[in-house]
PDB file of C-alpha atoms in Angstrom:
ATOM      1  CA  UNK W 123     -31.523 -19.515   3.990  1.00  0.00           C
ATOM      2  CA  UNK W 124     -34.205 -18.888   1.363  1.00  0.00           C
ATOM      3  CA  UNK W 125     -37.674 -17.946   2.519  1.00  0.00           C
ATOM      4  CA  UNK W 126     -40.544 -20.297   1.732  1.00  0.00           C
ATOM      5  CA  UNK W 127     -42.229 -19.872  -1.625  1.00  0.00           C
ATOM      6  CA  UNK W 128     -38.905 -19.401  -3.448  1.00  0.00           C
ATOM      7  CA  UNK W 129     -36.573 -21.886  -5.085  1.00  0.00           C
ATOM      8  CA  UNK W 130     -32.899 -21.431  -5.842  1.00  0.00           C
ATOM      9  CA  UNK W 131     -31.928 -21.155  -9.515  1.00  0.00           C
ATOM     10  CA  UNK W 132     -28.316 -20.075  -9.122  1.00  0.00           C
ATOM     11  CA  UNK W 133     -25.554 -19.583  -6.577  1.00  0.00           C
ATOM     12  CA  UNK W 134     -22.186 -17.854  -6.700  1.00  0.00           C
ATOM     13  CA  UNK W 135     -19.936 -18.618  -3.753  1.00  0.00           C
ATOM     14  CA  UNK W 136     -16.824 -16.432  -3.721  1.00  0.00           C
ATOM     15  CA  UNK W 137     -15.288 -18.436  -0.870  1.00  0.00           C
ATOM     16  CA  UNK W 138     -14.494 -21.549  -2.929  1.00  0.00           C
ATOM     17  CA  UNK W 139     -10.800 -22.087  -3.644  1.00  0.00           C
ATOM     18  CA  UNK W 140     -11.241 -21.596  -7.400  1.00  0.00           C
ATOM     19  CA  UNK W 141     -13.264 -18.398  -6.978  1.00  0.00           C
ATOM     20  CA  UNK W 142     -10.851 -17.003  -4.383  1.00  0.00           C
ATOM     21  CA  UNK W 143      -8.004 -17.417  -6.878  1.00  0.00           C
ATOM     22  CA  UNK W 144     -10.031 -15.830  -9.695  1.00  0.00           C
ATOM     23  CA  UNK W 145     -11.093 -12.891  -7.510  1.00  0.00           C
ATOM     24  CA  UNK W 146      -7.504 -12.372  -6.322  1.00  0.00           C
ATOM     25  CA  UNK W 147      -6.186 -12.366  -9.897  1.00  0.00           C
ATOM     26  CA  UNK W 148      -8.922  -9.982 -11.021  1.00  0.00           C
ATOM     27  CA  UNK W 149      -8.274  -7.862  -7.930  1.00  0.00           C
ATOM     28  CA  UNK W 150      -4.591  -7.533  -8.826  1.00  0.00           C
ATOM     29  CA  UNK W 151      -5.489  -6.397 -12.348  1.00  0.00           C
ATOM     30  CA  UNK W 152      -8.040  -4.021 -10.814  1.00  0.00           C
ATOM     31  CA  UNK W 153      -5.363  -2.674  -8.479  1.00  0.00           C
ATOM     32  CA  UNK W 154      -2.995  -1.905 -11.354  1.00  0.00           C
ATOM     33  CA  UNK W 155      -5.755  -0.362 -13.493  1.00  0.00           C
ATOM     34  CA  UNK W 156      -7.244   1.703 -10.663  1.00  0.00           C
ATOM     35  CA  UNK W 157      -3.788   2.929  -9.567  1.00  0.00           C
ATOM     36  CA  UNK W 158      -3.091   4.132 -13.098  1.00  0.00           C
ATOM     37  CA  UNK W 159      -6.514   5.759 -13.534  1.00  0.00           C
ATOM     38  CA  UNK W 160      -6.651   7.481 -10.133  1.00  0.00           C
ATOM     39  CA  UNK W 161      -3.079   8.764 -10.439  1.00  0.00           C
ATOM     40  CA  UNK W 162      -3.941  10.187 -13.865  1.00  0.00           C
ATOM     41  CA  UNK W 163      -7.100  11.753 -12.416  1.00  0.00           C
ATOM     42  CA  UNK W 164      -5.092  13.300  -9.576  1.00  0.00           C
ATOM     43  CA  UNK W 165      -2.576  14.799 -12.003  1.00  0.00           C
ATOM     44  CA  UNK W 166      -5.396  16.149 -14.171  1.00  0.00           C
ATOM     45  CA  UNK W 167      -7.443  17.536 -11.267  1.00  0.00           C
ATOM     46  CA  UNK W 168      -4.473  18.858  -9.278  1.00  0.00           C
ATOM     47  CA  UNK W 169      -1.905  20.654 -11.437  1.00  0.00           C
ATOM     48  CA  UNK W 170      -0.137  21.647  -8.185  1.00  0.00           C
ATOM     49  CA  UNK W 171       1.018  18.053  -7.596  1.00  0.00           C
ATOM     50  CA  UNK W 172       4.793  17.833  -7.939  1.00  0.00           C
ATOM     51  CA  UNK W 173       5.605  15.401 -10.740  1.00  0.00           C
ATOM     52  CA  UNK W 174       9.147  14.775  -9.522  1.00  0.00           C
ATOM     53  CA  UNK W 175      10.367  14.102  -6.034  1.00  0.00           C
ATOM     54  CA  UNK W 176      13.387  12.571  -4.425  1.00  0.00           C
ATOM     55  CA  UNK W 177      13.726  11.240  -0.931  1.00  0.00           C
ATOM     56  CA  UNK W 178      16.838  10.340   0.982  1.00  0.00           C
ATOM     57  CA  UNK W 179      16.467   8.706   4.347  1.00  0.00           C
ATOM     58  CA  UNK W 180      19.131   7.310   6.593  1.00  0.00           C
ATOM     59  CA  UNK W 181      19.390   5.993  10.108  1.00  0.00           C
ATOM     60  CA  UNK W 182      16.576   6.815  12.504  1.00  0.00           C
ATOM     61  CA  UNK W 183      14.972   9.252  10.040  1.00  0.00           C
ATOM     62  CA  UNK W 184      14.558   6.401   7.557  1.00  0.00           C
ATOM     63  CA  UNK W 185      12.993   4.112  10.143  1.00  0.00           C
ATOM     64  CA  UNK W 186      10.574   6.849  11.233  1.00  0.00           C
ATOM     65  CA  UNK W 187       9.606   7.490   7.590  1.00  0.00           C
ATOM     66  CA  UNK W 188       8.992   3.774   6.998  1.00  0.00           C
ATOM     67  CA  UNK W 189       6.952   3.485  10.203  1.00  0.00           C
ATOM     68  CA  UNK W 190       4.914   6.565   9.243  1.00  0.00           C
ATOM     69  CA  UNK W 191       4.273   5.112   5.782  1.00  0.00           C
ATOM     70  CA  UNK W 192       3.117   1.810   7.249  1.00  0.00           C
ATOM     71  CA  UNK W 193       0.868   3.642   9.725  1.00  0.00           C
ATOM     72  CA  UNK W 194      -0.696   5.669   6.892  1.00  0.00           C
ATOM     73  CA  UNK W 195      -1.241   2.478   4.887  1.00  0.00           C
ATOM     74  CA  UNK W 196      -2.829   0.651   7.844  1.00  0.00           C
ATOM     75  CA  UNK W 197      -5.022   3.661   8.624  1.00  0.00           C
ATOM     76  CA  UNK W 198      -6.115   3.958   4.992  1.00  0.00           C
ATOM     77  CA  UNK W 199      -7.043   0.263   4.870  1.00  0.00           C
ATOM     78  CA  UNK W 200      -9.049   0.551   8.096  1.00  0.00           C
ATOM     79  CA  UNK W 201     -10.896   3.640   6.817  1.00  0.00           C
ATOM     80  CA  UNK W 202     -11.523   1.879   3.508  1.00  0.00           C
ATOM     81  CA  UNK W 203     -13.056  -1.238   5.089  1.00  0.00           C
ATOM     82  CA  UNK W 204     -15.327   0.819   7.355  1.00  0.00           C
ATOM     83  CA  UNK W 205     -16.457   3.137   4.532  1.00  0.00           C
ATOM     84  CA  UNK W 206     -16.867   0.385   1.908  1.00  0.00           C
ATOM     85  CA  UNK W 207     -18.869  -1.959   4.133  1.00  0.00           C
ATOM     86  CA  UNK W 208     -20.735   0.985   5.687  1.00  0.00           C
ATOM     87  CA  UNK W 209     -21.965   2.072   2.246  1.00  0.00           C
ATOM     88  CA  UNK W 210     -23.089  -1.508   1.509  1.00  0.00           C
ATOM     89  CA  UNK W 211     -24.913  -1.610   4.867  1.00  0.00           C
ATOM     90  CA  UNK W 212     -26.585   1.765   4.309  1.00  0.00           C
ATOM     91  CA  UNK W 213     -27.871   0.749   0.868  1.00  0.00           C
ATOM     92  CA  UNK W 214     -29.043  -2.649   2.168  1.00  0.00           C
ATOM     93  CA  UNK W 215     -31.019  -0.856   4.862  1.00  0.00           C
ATOM     94  CA  UNK W 216     -32.282   1.823   2.438  1.00  0.00           C
ATOM     95  CA  UNK W 217     -33.496  -0.710  -0.149  1.00  0.00           C
ATOM     96  CA  UNK W 218     -34.775  -3.504   2.116  1.00  0.00           C
ATOM     97  CA  UNK W 219     -35.735  -1.619   5.268  1.00  0.00           C
ATOM     98  CA  UNK W 220     -33.957  -4.418   7.164  1.00  0.00           C
ATOM     99  CA  UNK W 221     -30.815  -4.229   9.253  1.00  0.00           C
ATOM    100  CA  UNK W 222     -28.042  -6.059   7.356  1.00  0.00           C
ATOM    101  CA  UNK W 223     -25.733  -8.673   8.828  1.00  0.00           C
ATOM    102  CA  UNK W 224     -22.081  -7.721   9.255  1.00  0.00           C
ATOM    103  CA  UNK W 225     -19.357 -10.324   9.339  1.00  0.00           C
ATOM    104  CA  UNK W 226     -15.721 -11.176   8.842  1.00  0.00           C
ATOM    105  CA  UNK W 227     -14.431 -14.312   7.199  1.00  0.00           C
ATOM    106  CA  UNK W 228     -10.832 -15.061   6.344  1.00  0.00           C
ATOM    107  CA  UNK W 229      -9.215 -11.796   5.353  1.00  0.00           C
ATOM    108  CA  UNK W 230     -12.282  -9.766   4.449  1.00  0.00           C
ATOM    109  CA  UNK W 231     -15.312  -8.148   5.993  1.00  0.00           C
ATOM    110  CA  UNK W 232     -18.748  -8.435   4.433  1.00  0.00           C
ATOM    111  CA  UNK W 233     -22.301  -7.187   4.689  1.00  0.00           C
ATOM    112  CA  UNK W 234     -25.151  -9.553   3.875  1.00  0.00           C
ATOM    113  CA  UNK W 235     -28.914  -9.578   3.969  1.00  0.00           C
ATOM    114  CA  UNK W 236     -30.687 -10.971   7.017  1.00  0.00           C
ATOM    115  CA  UNK W 237     -31.835 -14.582   6.522  1.00  0.00           C
ATOM    116  CA  UNK W 238     -34.815 -14.799   4.187  1.00  0.00           C
ATOM    117  CA  UNK W 239     -34.445 -11.260   2.780  1.00  0.00           C
ATOM    118  CA  UNK W 240     -34.186 -11.043  -0.998  1.00  0.00           C
ATOM    119  CA  UNK W 241     -33.929  -8.094  -3.364  1.00  0.00           C
ATOM    120  CA  UNK W 242     -34.943  -7.712  -7.011  1.00  0.00           C
ATOM    121  CA  UNK W 243     -31.904  -8.121  -9.264  1.00  0.00           C
ATOM    122  CA  UNK W 244     -31.727  -4.531 -10.506  1.00  0.00           C
ATOM    123  CA  UNK W 245     -32.100  -3.124  -6.987  1.00  0.00           C
ATOM    124  CA  UNK W 246     -29.334  -5.449  -5.857  1.00  0.00           C
ATOM    125  CA  UNK W 247     -26.973  -3.774  -8.331  1.00  0.00           C
ATOM    126  CA  UNK W 248     -27.436  -0.592  -6.284  1.00  0.00           C
ATOM    127  CA  UNK W 249     -26.372  -2.402  -3.120  1.00  0.00           C
ATOM    128  CA  UNK W 250     -23.442  -4.219  -4.718  1.00  0.00           C
ATOM    129  CA  UNK W 251     -21.974  -1.307  -6.674  1.00  0.00           C
ATOM    130  CA  UNK W 252     -22.755   1.591  -4.306  1.00  0.00           C
ATOM    131  CA  UNK W 253     -19.356   1.571  -2.528  1.00  0.00           C
ATOM    132  CA  UNK W 254     -17.509   1.754  -5.844  1.00  0.00           C
ATOM    133  CA  UNK W 255     -19.579   4.673  -7.137  1.00  0.00           C
ATOM    134  CA  UNK W 256     -20.127   6.601  -3.891  1.00  0.00           C
ATOM    135  CA  UNK W 257     -16.495   6.391  -2.791  1.00  0.00           C
ATOM    136  CA  UNK W 258     -15.175   7.192  -6.272  1.00  0.00           C
ATOM    137  CA  UNK W 259     -17.399  10.250  -6.739  1.00  0.00           C
ATOM    138  CA  UNK W 260     -16.720  11.548  -3.222  1.00  0.00           C
ATOM    139  CA  UNK W 261     -13.004  10.819  -3.574  1.00  0.00           C
ATOM    140  CA  UNK W 262     -12.683  12.568  -6.931  1.00  0.00           C
ATOM    141  CA  UNK W 263     -14.358  15.628  -5.422  1.00  0.00           C
ATOM    142  CA  UNK W 264     -12.035  15.499  -2.407  1.00  0.00           C
ATOM    143  CA  UNK W 265      -9.016  15.256  -4.729  1.00  0.00           C
ATOM    144  CA  UNK W 266      -9.809  18.780  -5.898  1.00  0.00           C
ATOM    145  CA  UNK W 267     -10.031  20.375  -2.433  1.00  0.00           C
ATOM    146  CA  UNK W 268      -7.826  18.578   0.108  1.00  0.00           C
ATOM    147  CA  UNK W 269      -4.311  19.773   0.952  1.00  0.00           C
ATOM    148  CA  UNK W 270      -1.466  18.038  -0.903  1.00  0.00           C
ATOM    149  CA  UNK W 271      -0.381  16.221   2.263  1.00  0.00           C
ATOM    150  CA  UNK W 272      -3.735  14.365   2.309  1.00  0.00           C
ATOM    151  CA  UNK W 273      -3.520  13.204  -1.316  1.00  0.00           C
ATOM    152  CA  UNK W 274      -1.410  10.042  -0.782  1.00  0.00           C
ATOM    153  CA  UNK W 275      -3.756   8.402   1.762  1.00  0.00           C
ATOM    154  CA  UNK W 276      -6.823   9.589  -0.189  1.00  0.00           C
ATOM    155  CA  UNK W 277      -5.441   8.106  -3.405  1.00  0.00           C
ATOM    156  CA  UNK W 278      -4.598   4.909  -1.555  1.00  0.00           C
ATOM    157  CA  UNK W 279      -8.185   4.630  -0.294  1.00  0.00           C
ATOM    158  CA  UNK W 280      -9.598   5.257  -3.789  1.00  0.00           C
ATOM    159  CA  UNK W 281      -7.259   2.757  -5.425  1.00  0.00           C
ATOM    160  CA  UNK W 282      -7.835   0.030  -2.840  1.00  0.00           C
ATOM    161  CA  UNK W 283     -11.611   0.616  -2.855  1.00  0.00           C
ATOM    162  CA  UNK W 284     -11.803   0.206  -6.632  1.00  0.00           C
ATOM    163  CA  UNK W 285      -9.611  -2.903  -6.534  1.00  0.00           C
ATOM    164  CA  UNK W 286     -11.522  -4.223  -3.516  1.00  0.00           C
ATOM    165  CA  UNK W 287     -14.806  -3.771  -5.369  1.00  0.00           C
ATOM    166  CA  UNK W 288     -13.814  -6.434  -7.868  1.00  0.00           C
ATOM    167  CA  UNK W 289     -15.907  -9.071  -6.081  1.00  0.00           C
ATOM    168  CA  UNK W 290     -18.936  -6.767  -6.261  1.00  0.00           C
ATOM    169  CA  UNK W 291     -18.278  -6.207  -9.976  1.00  0.00           C
ATOM    170  CA  UNK W 292     -17.916  -9.960 -10.600  1.00  0.00           C
ATOM    171  CA  UNK W 293     -21.177 -10.711  -8.764  1.00  0.00           C
ATOM    172  CA  UNK W 294     -22.991  -7.961 -10.691  1.00  0.00           C
ATOM    173  CA  UNK W 295     -21.652  -9.252 -14.010  1.00  0.00           C
ATOM    174  CA  UNK W 296     -22.690 -12.797 -13.089  1.00  0.00           C
ATOM    175  CA  UNK W 297     -26.213 -11.593 -12.226  1.00  0.00           C
ATOM    176  CA  UNK W 298     -26.646 -10.114 -15.715  1.00  0.00           C
ATOM    177  CA  UNK W 299     -27.255 -13.642 -17.015  1.00  0.00           C
ATOM    178  CA  UNK W 300     -30.521 -13.715 -15.054  1.00  0.00           C
ATOM    179  CA  UNK W 301     -33.787 -11.950 -15.787  1.00  0.00           C
ATOM    180  CA  UNK W 302     -34.511  -8.687 -13.911  1.00  0.00           C
ATOM    181  CA  UNK W 303     -37.461 -10.528 -12.332  1.00  0.00           C
ATOM    182  CA  UNK W 304     -35.256 -12.816 -10.202  1.00  0.00           C
ATOM    183  CA  UNK W 305     -34.663 -12.182  -6.519  1.00  0.00           C
ATOM    184  CA  UNK W 306     -31.182 -12.058  -5.022  1.00  0.00           C
ATOM    185  CA  UNK W 307     -30.281 -13.200  -1.533  1.00  0.00           C
ATOM    186  CA  UNK W 308     -26.884 -11.962  -0.353  1.00  0.00           C
ATOM    187  CA  UNK W 309     -25.462 -14.298   2.263  1.00  0.00           C
ATOM    188  CA  UNK W 310     -22.244 -12.324   2.632  1.00  0.00           C
ATOM    189  CA  UNK W 311     -19.884 -14.899   1.142  1.00  0.00           C
ATOM    190  CA  UNK W 312     -22.357 -16.238  -1.414  1.00  0.00           C
ATOM    191  CA  UNK W 313     -25.120 -14.805  -3.559  1.00  0.00           C
ATOM    192  CA  UNK W 314     -28.239 -16.864  -4.238  1.00  0.00           C
ATOM    193  CA  UNK W 315     -30.626 -16.238  -7.135  1.00  0.00           C
ATOM    194  CA  UNK W 316     -34.264 -17.272  -6.542  1.00  0.00           C
ATOM    195  CA  UNK W 317     -37.597 -17.404  -8.330  1.00  0.00           C
ATOM    196  CA  UNK W 318     -41.070 -17.860  -6.880  1.00  0.00           C
ATOM    197  CA  UNK W 319     -42.025 -21.557  -6.647  1.00  0.00           C
TER     198      UNK W 319
END
């Protein structure tokens, strides 16, 4: 919903079939790139990381190890979603002074502006890209101080956050085609660009 006095000049809906496929393909490339970059950063920042390891599991020990790995993965994903969307929500509130809308659609959670709330394009970049930058900076710091046992889930969170930010990066890149004077309405699954009537 666009408030009165504005007219829509552009819309990007990431929930269309075509855009879902494009975001998923870009997300996979982002996953590979972020895995490589964060693993390199971890090796650089933590010379105490063993570079070789071998694991042999059998019987019940193997099943317990697999279950523990799946639990760590599920926990990391849950932490990631809460942190990523929480950072979006905090920056929405900080920039607009309004409580954002939280939602879930399909397989992803989202934060959007309340109906009728728009943000200047350049300020919107802060909302869209904050989880990528805040989580990356905090995570790189944590890489230098956490015990080795915490590194795998921390790296997993950093990698998945960067890959999961691909939609935010795509939206921000798309918005660059518009003047800084436009207003952006984030509807959670779609972004609307407006100008005064």
